[in-house]
Amino acid sequence: MAAPSLLNWRRVSSFTGPVPRARHGHRAVAIRELMIIFGGGNEGIADELHVYNTATNQWFLPAVRGDIPPGCAAHGFVCDGTRILVFGGMVEYGRYSNELYELQASRWLWKKVKPHPPPSGLPPCPRLGHSFSLYGNKCYLFGGLANESEDSNNNVPRYLNDFYELELQHGSGVVGWSIPVTKGVVPSPRESHTAVIYCKKDSGSPKMYVFGGMCGARLDDLWQLDLETMSWSKPETKGTVPLPRSLHTASVIGNKMYIFGGWVPHKGENTETSPHDCEWRCTSSFSYLNLDTTEWTTLVSDSQEDKKNSRPRPRAGHCAVAIGTRLYFWSGRDGYKKALNSQVCCKDLWYLDTEKPPAPSQVQLIKATTNSFHVKWDEVSTVEGYLLQLSTDLPYQAASSDSSAAPNMQGVRMDPHRQGSNNIIPNSINDTINSTKTEQPATKETSMKNKPDVKALMDSNAILYPSLASNASNHNSHVVDMLRKNEGPHTSANVGVLSSCLDVRTVIPETSVSSTVCSTQTMVTQQTIKTESSSTNGAVVKDETSLTTFSTKSEVDETYALPATKISRVETHATATPFSKETPSNPVATVKAGERQWCDVGIFKNNTALVSQFYLLPKGKQSISKVGNADVPDYSLLKKQDLVPGTGYRFRVAAINGCGIGPFSKISEFKTCIPGFPGAPSAVRISKNVEGIHLSWEPPTSPSGNILEYSAYLAIRTAQIQDNPSQLVFMRIYCGLKTSCIVTAGQLANAHIDYTSRPAIVFRISAKNEKGYGPATQVRWLQGNNKKAPLN
């Protein structure tokens, strides 16, 4: 975490949608990039459910239905996947609740649930200000404040230190309450405390940490409960313990518990001598506890004044949510105004990056031309931009012996909430099948599944600082392959057909004529909802006359949301030239003799770029300009260099947030094209028929002459592939001018089921013109999770 003076708090502005009214005593959880807020009070208890999309900077009110709970404040609020549980809280002054509600956020459906009471003892009494923490399939309830009086207008407070365990059913519903038998000294009764659960990655049992709270006076004690042994203890801590407080927030990111805000004693007050009589105030102090070492670190002390409004003002009863490594804070009250006989609630939304972002995925190729690359990489959540760099073995025109290849961008100020949505464009990548010799590529796969609500999405990727990468929306690209229903006369059932986004491999052939081919680009209209990485398979192409080997080293799978329809599931495959060497995490690269020289392509808001030029480092000292708090190159003063046809370039990318530039990705290497070869076939469709399956495709969008023939290949079972599953063997099943073929049931019976990611049958299709075969479209036809025959 950065030193206190280097914290880069950001106040979110220019959001859209219905902003909830300011409040305190509300609660918030995160589901992916969504911050979901419920309850709280300010001139009445709030009963709406509000959602803030941190990626699009948009507030919205979902249309909830079902057993909608009454508004409540100081309640328990936890998230388990896409379901949220609400327990207890104040429903009106002096009247507290012990009811439990479940929200299925995927459908915005509320349901009142009734857990079984404990086998021995009573269920939890109505309460507010309790902690409600989730770990695994259990929620843990501790403490709170009850009203001893049956008359809600006559409030007789009773502080609690009881402890309950609530077992959840998988997906939906609960089993019931239990009262675990604990060992050791139990923490004193309290309310408005915090409780988090943390488990070390490598070893150790999960532990619940309770901090602070109120019991007539504010508390500053830390308690630990081992959830395996159910033993309470007070861990010894190092560093400066935060002041006693209540109505603060505690959030875990990594191995740190971040404490922000709350009610604390006034400066100079001695809480030990007169805890009930001292004056209290709100604070904006900010500390964290390292949960591995139990050492406190103060990031913002109570004595630090903020005259520039550069961080959130003091508050209590606010909410805090961790999304990735970023902390969001919203609303809360800033104190009791005696002159107004009321409290004032904050209306602001802030966030803070707690550490530098992780390395993005390797740069992936969408399209190569003779003098440009269209590239992308997987999004990194809660970042403000990306620094893209390249290097080449070409003679360097303006190399510097001691200049930085990447700027020191500590605290670069950008506002991601002005950029709109960050949508990933599915790719089309070149692949050349040559029947004699190939170089080793690295592979990328894109998988598609049927989901509702398709939108045609393409990211404009505005560039934050001057760079030579063009706006992706201006690239010569087109949106293709909507899902269509196909009920042909040969279908034995109502079989939907998937017109897939084709991500095709780039394999660089070595022939006497050329070393690279040019490709087309295709894109699909689905919105990316998930990315994951895995290892890839190699491939051997086999027909009547020749064998060709394809070795692969990296793979990225993506899932796209498609319309709900009955389809044949198709997954497409893409490959780029291999390079998987880790690069240093330090973005400042001092060039020494024999080391690679990295040059900036630019700084981008989103995760795609069209690269046709790059910036050369000047001789001598690099020109610098000030952007926000960071020193970055003044790109207007740097020389530019065009990409050269038939040349290899290495790429790496790093993400940027309020803490600076994170580590660079692994290196990818691509070659620019030499004109003349045909592009990749596109719009591959697979449907079942009485003979087997019908495989069809569209001609390349850039044929570069007359198409002489197409070849289709099927990965087949062999002894070689059983010994080495990563080495696929392909048999040619079609060669001709038609853009479709029948794959018979007999041929499919010999198909290899590839289990390197999701089970699939693998096809390849390529086109040939006068110069030879161009890029091949590799398609993975998903088969589900069983090992049945493909047509079953």
PDB file of C-alpha atoms in Angstrom, residues 511-759:
ATOM      1  CA  THR A 511       8.344 -21.177 -47.935  1.00  0.00           C
ATOM      2  CA  SER A 512      10.425 -19.937 -50.814  1.00  0.00           C
ATOM      3  CA  VAL A 513       7.746 -17.394 -51.640  1.00  0.00           C
ATOM      4  CA  SER A 514       6.811 -15.632 -48.413  1.00  0.00           C
ATOM      5  CA  SER A 515       6.901 -15.809 -44.653  1.00  0.00           C
ATOM      6  CA  THR A 516       3.553 -14.378 -43.615  1.00  0.00           C
ATOM      7  CA  VAL A 517       0.030 -14.126 -44.867  1.00  0.00           C
ATOM      8  CA  CYS A 518      -2.578 -11.434 -44.429  1.00  0.00           C
ATOM      9  CA  SER A 519      -5.952 -12.090 -42.846  1.00  0.00           C
ATOM     10  CA  THR A 520      -9.445 -10.826 -42.486  1.00  0.00           C
ATOM     11  CA  GLN A 521     -11.182  -9.757 -39.323  1.00  0.00           C
ATOM     12  CA  THR A 522     -14.540 -10.903 -38.061  1.00  0.00           C
ATOM     13  CA  MET A 523     -16.332  -9.931 -34.888  1.00  0.00           C
ATOM     14  CA  VAL A 524     -19.364 -11.229 -33.066  1.00  0.00           C
ATOM     15  CA  THR A 525     -22.014  -9.174 -31.361  1.00  0.00           C
ATOM     16  CA  GLN A 526     -21.858 -10.813 -27.977  1.00  0.00           C
ATOM     17  CA  GLN A 527     -20.762  -9.147 -24.762  1.00  0.00           C
ATOM     18  CA  THR A 528     -17.873 -10.787 -22.961  1.00  0.00           C
ATOM     19  CA  ILE A 529     -18.889 -11.973 -19.498  1.00  0.00           C
ATOM     20  CA  LYS A 530     -16.037 -14.242 -18.449  1.00  0.00           C
ATOM     21  CA  THR A 531     -12.372 -14.840 -19.232  1.00  0.00           C
ATOM     22  CA  GLU A 532     -10.011 -17.551 -18.097  1.00  0.00           C
ATOM     23  CA  SER A 533      -6.630 -18.916 -19.115  1.00  0.00           C
ATOM     24  CA  SER A 534      -5.497 -22.479 -19.681  1.00  0.00           C
ATOM     25  CA  SER A 535      -2.804 -24.466 -21.482  1.00  0.00           C
ATOM     26  CA  THR A 536      -3.221 -25.395 -25.114  1.00  0.00           C
ATOM     27  CA  ASN A 537      -2.920 -28.346 -27.374  1.00  0.00           C
ATOM     28  CA  GLY A 538      -0.563 -28.870 -30.268  1.00  0.00           C
ATOM     29  CA  ALA A 539      -1.848 -30.100 -33.597  1.00  0.00           C
ATOM     30  CA  VAL A 540      -0.838 -32.349 -36.458  1.00  0.00           C
ATOM     31  CA  VAL A 541      -2.622 -32.007 -39.788  1.00  0.00           C
ATOM     32  CA  LYS A 542      -2.920 -35.306 -41.612  1.00  0.00           C
ATOM     33  CA  ASP A 543      -4.318 -36.064 -45.059  1.00  0.00           C
ATOM     34  CA  GLU A 544      -3.516 -38.539 -47.794  1.00  0.00           C
ATOM     35  CA  THR A 545      -0.121 -37.059 -48.630  1.00  0.00           C
ATOM     36  CA  SER A 546       1.405 -35.065 -45.811  1.00  0.00           C
ATOM     37  CA  LEU A 547       1.728 -34.385 -42.094  1.00  0.00           C
ATOM     38  CA  THR A 548       2.052 -30.897 -40.646  1.00  0.00           C
ATOM     39  CA  THR A 549       2.825 -30.191 -36.992  1.00  0.00           C
ATOM     40  CA  PHE A 550       1.386 -27.312 -35.000  1.00  0.00           C
ATOM     41  CA  SER A 551       2.738 -26.713 -31.495  1.00  0.00           C
ATOM     42  CA  THR A 552       0.965 -24.244 -29.252  1.00  0.00           C
ATOM     43  CA  LYS A 553       1.826 -22.588 -25.975  1.00  0.00           C
ATOM     44  CA  SER A 554      -0.934 -20.362 -24.648  1.00  0.00           C
ATOM     45  CA  GLU A 555      -4.680 -20.177 -24.716  1.00  0.00           C
ATOM     46  CA  VAL A 556      -7.388 -17.777 -23.578  1.00  0.00           C
ATOM     47  CA  ASP A 557     -10.995 -18.928 -23.331  1.00  0.00           C
ATOM     48  CA  GLU A 558     -13.858 -16.450 -23.401  1.00  0.00           C
ATOM     49  CA  THR A 559     -17.566 -16.955 -22.921  1.00  0.00           C
ATOM     50  CA  TYR A 560     -20.066 -14.731 -24.704  1.00  0.00           C
ATOM     51  CA  ALA A 561     -23.681 -14.066 -23.826  1.00  0.00           C
ATOM     52  CA  LEU A 562     -25.938 -15.222 -26.666  1.00  0.00           C
ATOM     53  CA  PRO A 563     -29.705 -15.281 -27.240  1.00  0.00           C
ATOM     54  CA  ALA A 564     -31.553 -18.113 -25.552  1.00  0.00           C
ATOM     55  CA  THR A 565     -32.112 -20.593 -28.356  1.00  0.00           C
ATOM     56  CA  LYS A 566     -31.420 -24.230 -29.066  1.00  0.00           C
ATOM     57  CA  ILE A 567     -28.051 -24.286 -30.769  1.00  0.00           C
ATOM     58  CA  SER A 568     -25.152 -26.481 -31.693  1.00  0.00           C
ATOM     59  CA  ARG A 569     -22.449 -25.097 -29.432  1.00  0.00           C
ATOM     60  CA  VAL A 570     -19.358 -24.019 -31.313  1.00  0.00           C
ATOM     61  CA  GLU A 571     -16.102 -22.807 -29.822  1.00  0.00           C
ATOM     62  CA  THR A 572     -13.508 -21.132 -32.029  1.00  0.00           C
ATOM     63  CA  HIS A 573      -9.755 -21.297 -31.816  1.00  0.00           C
ATOM     64  CA  ALA A 574      -7.115 -18.666 -32.468  1.00  0.00           C
ATOM     65  CA  THR A 575      -3.358 -18.792 -32.534  1.00  0.00           C
ATOM     66  CA  ALA A 576      -0.524 -16.312 -32.425  1.00  0.00           C
ATOM     67  CA  THR A 577       3.215 -16.684 -32.663  1.00  0.00           C
ATOM     68  CA  PRO A 578       4.570 -17.980 -29.351  1.00  0.00           C
ATOM     69  CA  PHE A 579       6.352 -16.079 -26.669  1.00  0.00           C
ATOM     70  CA  SER A 580       5.677 -16.728 -23.012  1.00  0.00           C
ATOM     71  CA  LYS A 581       8.673 -15.295 -21.218  1.00  0.00           C
ATOM     72  CA  GLU A 582       7.821 -13.330 -18.088  1.00  0.00           C
ATOM     73  CA  THR A 583       8.821  -9.684 -18.187  1.00  0.00           C
ATOM     74  CA  PRO A 584       9.971  -7.631 -15.219  1.00  0.00           C
ATOM     75  CA  SER A 585       7.256  -6.031 -13.117  1.00  0.00           C
ATOM     76  CA  ASN A 586       9.171  -2.745 -13.051  1.00  0.00           C
ATOM     77  CA  PRO A 587       7.880  -0.709 -16.003  1.00  0.00           C
ATOM     78  CA  VAL A 588      10.999   1.416 -16.190  1.00  0.00           C
ATOM     79  CA  ALA A 589      13.386  -0.481 -18.447  1.00  0.00           C
ATOM     80  CA  THR A 590      16.943   0.791 -18.557  1.00  0.00           C
ATOM     81  CA  VAL A 591      18.525  -0.422 -21.768  1.00  0.00           C
ATOM     82  CA  LYS A 592      21.939  -2.029 -21.574  1.00  0.00           C
ATOM     83  CA  ALA A 593      24.057  -3.639 -24.241  1.00  0.00           C
ATOM     84  CA  GLY A 594      22.303  -6.707 -25.641  1.00  0.00           C
ATOM     85  CA  GLU A 595      18.982  -5.975 -23.876  1.00  0.00           C
ATOM     86  CA  ARG A 596      15.676  -5.531 -25.664  1.00  0.00           C
ATOM     87  CA  GLN A 597      14.541  -1.966 -26.296  1.00  0.00           C
ATOM     88  CA  TRP A 598      10.859  -1.340 -25.550  1.00  0.00           C
ATOM     89  CA  CYS A 599       8.974   1.525 -27.159  1.00  0.00           C
ATOM     90  CA  ASP A 600       5.607   2.987 -26.226  1.00  0.00           C
ATOM     91  CA  VAL A 601       2.652   2.462 -28.517  1.00  0.00           C
ATOM     92  CA  GLY A 602       0.487   4.581 -26.241  1.00  0.00           C
ATOM     93  CA  ILE A 603      -1.726   4.663 -23.175  1.00  0.00           C
ATOM     94  CA  PHE A 604      -5.231   3.340 -23.748  1.00  0.00           C
ATOM     95  CA  LYS A 605      -8.473   3.612 -21.855  1.00  0.00           C
ATOM     96  CA  ASN A 606      -9.782   0.236 -23.003  1.00  0.00           C
ATOM     97  CA  ASN A 607      -8.313  -3.106 -23.968  1.00  0.00           C
ATOM     98  CA  THR A 608      -7.988  -2.976 -27.773  1.00  0.00           C
ATOM     99  CA  ALA A 609      -5.633  -1.076 -30.051  1.00  0.00           C
ATOM    100  CA  LEU A 610      -4.899  -0.708 -33.751  1.00  0.00           C
ATOM    101  CA  VAL A 611      -1.132  -0.374 -33.987  1.00  0.00           C
ATOM    102  CA  SER A 612       0.436   1.071 -37.112  1.00  0.00           C
ATOM    103  CA  GLN A 613       3.272   3.127 -35.581  1.00  0.00           C
ATOM    104  CA  PHE A 614       5.185   3.435 -32.344  1.00  0.00           C
ATOM    105  CA  TYR A 615       7.233   6.101 -30.591  1.00  0.00           C
ATOM    106  CA  LEU A 616      11.009   6.126 -30.719  1.00  0.00           C
ATOM    107  CA  LEU A 617      12.998   7.049 -27.657  1.00  0.00           C
ATOM    108  CA  PRO A 618      15.012  10.232 -28.210  1.00  0.00           C
ATOM    109  CA  LYS A 619      18.754  10.296 -28.055  1.00  0.00           C
ATOM    110  CA  GLY A 620      19.950  11.419 -24.689  1.00  0.00           C
ATOM    111  CA  LYS A 621      17.447  12.386 -22.033  1.00  0.00           C
ATOM    112  CA  GLN A 622      13.794  11.611 -22.643  1.00  0.00           C
ATOM    113  CA  SER A 623      11.375  14.523 -22.967  1.00  0.00           C
ATOM    114  CA  ILE A 624       8.933  14.637 -20.081  1.00  0.00           C
ATOM    115  CA  SER A 625       5.577  16.290 -19.519  1.00  0.00           C
ATOM    116  CA  LYS A 626       3.412  16.394 -16.414  1.00  0.00           C
ATOM    117  CA  VAL A 627       0.106  14.505 -16.517  1.00  0.00           C
ATOM    118  CA  GLY A 628      -1.730  14.555 -13.189  1.00  0.00           C
ATOM    119  CA  ASN A 629       0.772  13.495 -10.520  1.00  0.00           C
ATOM    120  CA  ALA A 630       2.943  11.497 -12.907  1.00  0.00           C
ATOM    121  CA  ASP A 631       5.851  12.133 -15.201  1.00  0.00           C
ATOM    122  CA  VAL A 632       5.040  10.653 -18.602  1.00  0.00           C
ATOM    123  CA  PRO A 633       6.619  11.104 -22.015  1.00  0.00           C
ATOM    124  CA  ASP A 634       5.516  14.065 -24.055  1.00  0.00           C
ATOM    125  CA  TYR A 635       4.541  11.996 -27.073  1.00  0.00           C
ATOM    126  CA  SER A 636       4.254  15.101 -29.246  1.00  0.00           C
ATOM    127  CA  LEU A 637       8.030  15.493 -28.954  1.00  0.00           C
ATOM    128  CA  LEU A 638       8.893  11.903 -29.827  1.00  0.00           C
ATOM    129  CA  LYS A 639       9.633  10.558 -33.285  1.00  0.00           C
ATOM    130  CA  LYS A 640       7.359   7.966 -34.843  1.00  0.00           C
ATOM    131  CA  GLN A 641       8.170   4.841 -36.763  1.00  0.00           C
ATOM    132  CA  ASP A 642       5.854   2.876 -39.040  1.00  0.00           C
ATOM    133  CA  LEU A 643       5.450  -0.869 -38.853  1.00  0.00           C
ATOM    134  CA  VAL A 644       7.192  -2.722 -41.688  1.00  0.00           C
ATOM    135  CA  PRO A 645       5.670  -5.584 -43.772  1.00  0.00           C
ATOM    136  CA  GLY A 646       6.884  -9.100 -43.043  1.00  0.00           C
ATOM    137  CA  THR A 647       8.453  -8.093 -39.714  1.00  0.00           C
ATOM    138  CA  GLY A 648       8.148  -9.643 -36.272  1.00  0.00           C
ATOM    139  CA  TYR A 649       7.150  -7.447 -33.316  1.00  0.00           C
ATOM    140  CA  ARG A 650       6.957  -8.319 -29.642  1.00  0.00           C
ATOM    141  CA  PHE A 651       4.211  -6.813 -27.480  1.00  0.00           C
ATOM    142  CA  ARG A 652       3.589  -6.422 -23.771  1.00  0.00           C
ATOM    143  CA  VAL A 653       0.980  -4.464 -21.824  1.00  0.00           C
ATOM    144  CA  ALA A 654       0.621  -3.201 -18.251  1.00  0.00           C
ATOM    145  CA  ALA A 655      -2.451  -1.901 -16.423  1.00  0.00           C
ATOM    146  CA  ILE A 656      -2.572   1.487 -14.692  1.00  0.00           C
ATOM    147  CA  ASN A 657      -4.545   2.556 -11.628  1.00  0.00           C
ATOM    148  CA  GLY A 658      -4.245   5.151  -8.885  1.00  0.00           C
ATOM    149  CA  CYS A 659      -1.203   3.378  -7.430  1.00  0.00           C
ATOM    150  CA  GLY A 660       0.714   3.499 -10.723  1.00  0.00           C
ATOM    151  CA  ILE A 661       1.721   1.000 -13.396  1.00  0.00           C
ATOM    152  CA  GLY A 662       1.438  -2.675 -12.569  1.00  0.00           C
ATOM    153  CA  PRO A 663       3.654  -5.487 -13.856  1.00  0.00           C
ATOM    154  CA  PHE A 664       3.825  -6.169 -17.575  1.00  0.00           C
ATOM    155  CA  SER A 665       2.149  -9.134 -19.204  1.00  0.00           C
ATOM    156  CA  LYS A 666       3.962 -12.033 -20.764  1.00  0.00           C
ATOM    157  CA  ILE A 667       5.332 -11.208 -24.198  1.00  0.00           C
ATOM    158  CA  SER A 668       3.490 -12.015 -27.409  1.00  0.00           C
ATOM    159  CA  GLU A 669       5.094 -11.949 -30.843  1.00  0.00           C
ATOM    160  CA  PHE A 670       3.350 -11.340 -34.190  1.00  0.00           C
ATOM    161  CA  LYS A 671       4.470 -10.729 -37.776  1.00  0.00           C
ATOM    162  CA  THR A 672       3.044  -8.220 -40.177  1.00  0.00           C
ATOM    163  CA  CYS A 673       1.671  -9.689 -43.383  1.00  0.00           C
ATOM    164  CA  ILE A 674       2.938  -9.922 -46.938  1.00  0.00           C
ATOM    165  CA  PRO A 675       0.110  -9.266 -49.425  1.00  0.00           C
ATOM    166  CA  GLY A 676      -1.373 -11.860 -51.704  1.00  0.00           C
ATOM    167  CA  PHE A 677      -2.678 -14.728 -49.575  1.00  0.00           C
ATOM    168  CA  PRO A 678      -6.410 -15.225 -48.904  1.00  0.00           C
ATOM    169  CA  GLY A 679      -7.989 -14.413 -45.575  1.00  0.00           C
ATOM    170  CA  ALA A 680      -9.678 -16.862 -43.251  1.00  0.00           C
ATOM    171  CA  PRO A 681     -13.093 -18.368 -43.954  1.00  0.00           C
ATOM    172  CA  SER A 682     -15.694 -16.895 -41.636  1.00  0.00           C
ATOM    173  CA  ALA A 683     -19.191 -17.455 -40.220  1.00  0.00           C
ATOM    174  CA  VAL A 684     -18.762 -21.175 -39.589  1.00  0.00           C
ATOM    175  CA  ARG A 685     -22.046 -22.963 -38.923  1.00  0.00           C
ATOM    176  CA  ILE A 686     -22.663 -26.462 -37.631  1.00  0.00           C
ATOM    177  CA  SER A 687     -26.022 -28.222 -37.658  1.00  0.00           C
ATOM    178  CA  LYS A 688     -27.071 -31.837 -37.357  1.00  0.00           C
ATOM    179  CA  ASN A 689     -28.710 -33.711 -40.209  1.00  0.00           C
ATOM    180  CA  VAL A 690     -29.632 -37.277 -41.048  1.00  0.00           C
ATOM    181  CA  GLU A 691     -26.145 -38.079 -42.406  1.00  0.00           C
ATOM    182  CA  GLY A 692     -24.140 -36.556 -39.612  1.00  0.00           C
ATOM    183  CA  ILE A 693     -23.534 -32.819 -39.455  1.00  0.00           C
ATOM    184  CA  HIS A 694     -23.590 -30.021 -41.998  1.00  0.00           C
ATOM    185  CA  LEU A 695     -20.490 -27.789 -41.848  1.00  0.00           C
ATOM    186  CA  SER A 696     -20.646 -24.484 -43.735  1.00  0.00           C
ATOM    187  CA  TRP A 697     -18.720 -21.231 -43.888  1.00  0.00           C
ATOM    188  CA  GLU A 698     -18.502 -17.924 -45.715  1.00  0.00           C
ATOM    189  CA  PRO A 699     -15.667 -17.043 -48.157  1.00  0.00           C
ATOM    190  CA  PRO A 700     -12.827 -14.869 -46.850  1.00  0.00           C
ATOM    191  CA  THR A 701     -13.637 -11.187 -46.818  1.00  0.00           C
ATOM    192  CA  SER A 702     -10.234 -10.530 -48.424  1.00  0.00           C
ATOM    193  CA  PRO A 703      -9.627 -13.336 -50.939  1.00  0.00           C
ATOM    194  CA  SER A 704      -6.680 -11.539 -52.628  1.00  0.00           C
ATOM    195  CA  GLY A 705      -7.622 -13.102 -55.946  1.00  0.00           C
ATOM    196  CA  ASN A 706      -9.687 -16.110 -56.938  1.00  0.00           C
ATOM    197  CA  ILE A 707     -10.314 -18.831 -54.392  1.00  0.00           C
ATOM    198  CA  LEU A 708      -9.220 -22.106 -55.984  1.00  0.00           C
ATOM    199  CA  GLU A 709     -10.389 -24.470 -53.241  1.00  0.00           C
ATOM    200  CA  TYR A 710     -11.222 -24.924 -49.578  1.00  0.00           C
ATOM    201  CA  SER A 711      -9.975 -27.638 -47.257  1.00  0.00           C
ATOM    202  CA  ALA A 712     -11.707 -28.822 -44.096  1.00  0.00           C
ATOM    203  CA  TYR A 713      -9.973 -30.951 -41.475  1.00  0.00           C
ATOM    204  CA  LEU A 714     -11.162 -32.995 -38.502  1.00  0.00           C
ATOM    205  CA  ALA A 715      -9.072 -33.863 -35.429  1.00  0.00           C
ATOM    206  CA  ILE A 716      -9.104 -37.669 -35.156  1.00  0.00           C
ATOM    207  CA  ARG A 717      -8.218 -40.275 -32.542  1.00  0.00           C
ATOM    208  CA  THR A 718      -4.808 -41.865 -32.930  1.00  0.00           C
ATOM    209  CA  ALA A 719      -2.354 -43.741 -30.745  1.00  0.00           C
ATOM    210  CA  GLN A 720      -0.114 -40.685 -30.957  1.00  0.00           C
ATOM    211  CA  ILE A 721      -2.793 -38.418 -29.547  1.00  0.00           C
ATOM    212  CA  GLN A 722      -3.532 -40.848 -26.705  1.00  0.00           C
ATOM    213  CA  ASP A 723       0.128 -40.742 -25.723  1.00  0.00           C
ATOM    214  CA  ASN A 724       0.276 -36.960 -26.094  1.00  0.00           C
ATOM    215  CA  PRO A 725      -3.180 -35.311 -25.871  1.00  0.00           C
ATOM    216  CA  SER A 726      -1.647 -31.912 -26.619  1.00  0.00           C
ATOM    217  CA  GLN A 727      -0.600 -33.074 -30.103  1.00  0.00           C
ATOM    218  CA  LEU A 728      -3.723 -33.120 -32.278  1.00  0.00           C
ATOM    219  CA  VAL A 729      -3.817 -35.038 -35.564  1.00  0.00           C
ATOM    220  CA  PHE A 730      -6.069 -33.672 -38.318  1.00  0.00           C
ATOM    221  CA  MET A 731      -7.474 -35.612 -41.269  1.00  0.00           C
ATOM    222  CA  ARG A 732      -8.686 -33.760 -44.332  1.00  0.00           C
ATOM    223  CA  ILE A 733     -12.401 -34.483 -44.776  1.00  0.00           C
ATOM    224  CA  TYR A 734     -13.149 -32.107 -47.643  1.00  0.00           C
ATOM    225  CA  CYS A 735     -11.383 -30.364 -50.538  1.00  0.00           C
ATOM    226  CA  GLY A 736     -13.331 -28.397 -53.129  1.00  0.00           C
ATOM    227  CA  LEU A 737     -14.867 -25.111 -54.233  1.00  0.00           C
ATOM    228  CA  LYS A 738     -18.100 -25.373 -52.245  1.00  0.00           C
ATOM    229  CA  THR A 739     -18.415 -23.478 -48.975  1.00  0.00           C
ATOM    230  CA  SER A 740     -20.019 -26.390 -47.155  1.00  0.00           C
ATOM    231  CA  CYS A 741     -19.608 -30.099 -46.625  1.00  0.00           C
ATOM    232  CA  ILE A 742     -21.214 -33.056 -44.900  1.00  0.00           C
ATOM    233  CA  VAL A 743     -19.293 -34.694 -42.084  1.00  0.00           C
ATOM    234  CA  THR A 744     -20.681 -38.199 -41.876  1.00  0.00           C
ATOM    235  CA  ALA A 745     -21.512 -40.116 -38.740  1.00  0.00           C
ATOM    236  CA  GLY A 746     -18.738 -42.546 -39.656  1.00  0.00           C
ATOM    237  CA  GLN A 747     -16.176 -39.751 -39.781  1.00  0.00           C
ATOM    238  CA  LEU A 748     -17.456 -38.304 -36.512  1.00  0.00           C
ATOM    239  CA  ALA A 749     -17.131 -41.724 -34.897  1.00  0.00           C
ATOM    240  CA  ASN A 750     -13.359 -41.354 -35.368  1.00  0.00           C
ATOM    241  CA  ALA A 751     -13.277 -37.786 -34.038  1.00  0.00           C
ATOM    242  CA  HIS A 752     -11.008 -36.937 -31.162  1.00  0.00           C
ATOM    243  CA  ILE A 753     -12.767 -35.312 -28.192  1.00  0.00           C
ATOM    244  CA  ASP A 754     -10.443 -32.569 -26.992  1.00  0.00           C
ATOM    245  CA  TYR A 755     -10.562 -32.164 -23.200  1.00  0.00           C
ATOM    246  CA  THR A 756      -7.854 -29.513 -22.859  1.00  0.00           C
ATOM    247  CA  SER A 757     -10.575 -27.034 -21.877  1.00  0.00           C
ATOM    248  CA  ARG A 758     -14.239 -27.881 -22.474  1.00  0.00           C
ATOM    249  CA  PRO A 759     -14.922 -31.165 -24.315  1.00  0.00           C
TER     250      PRO A 759
END
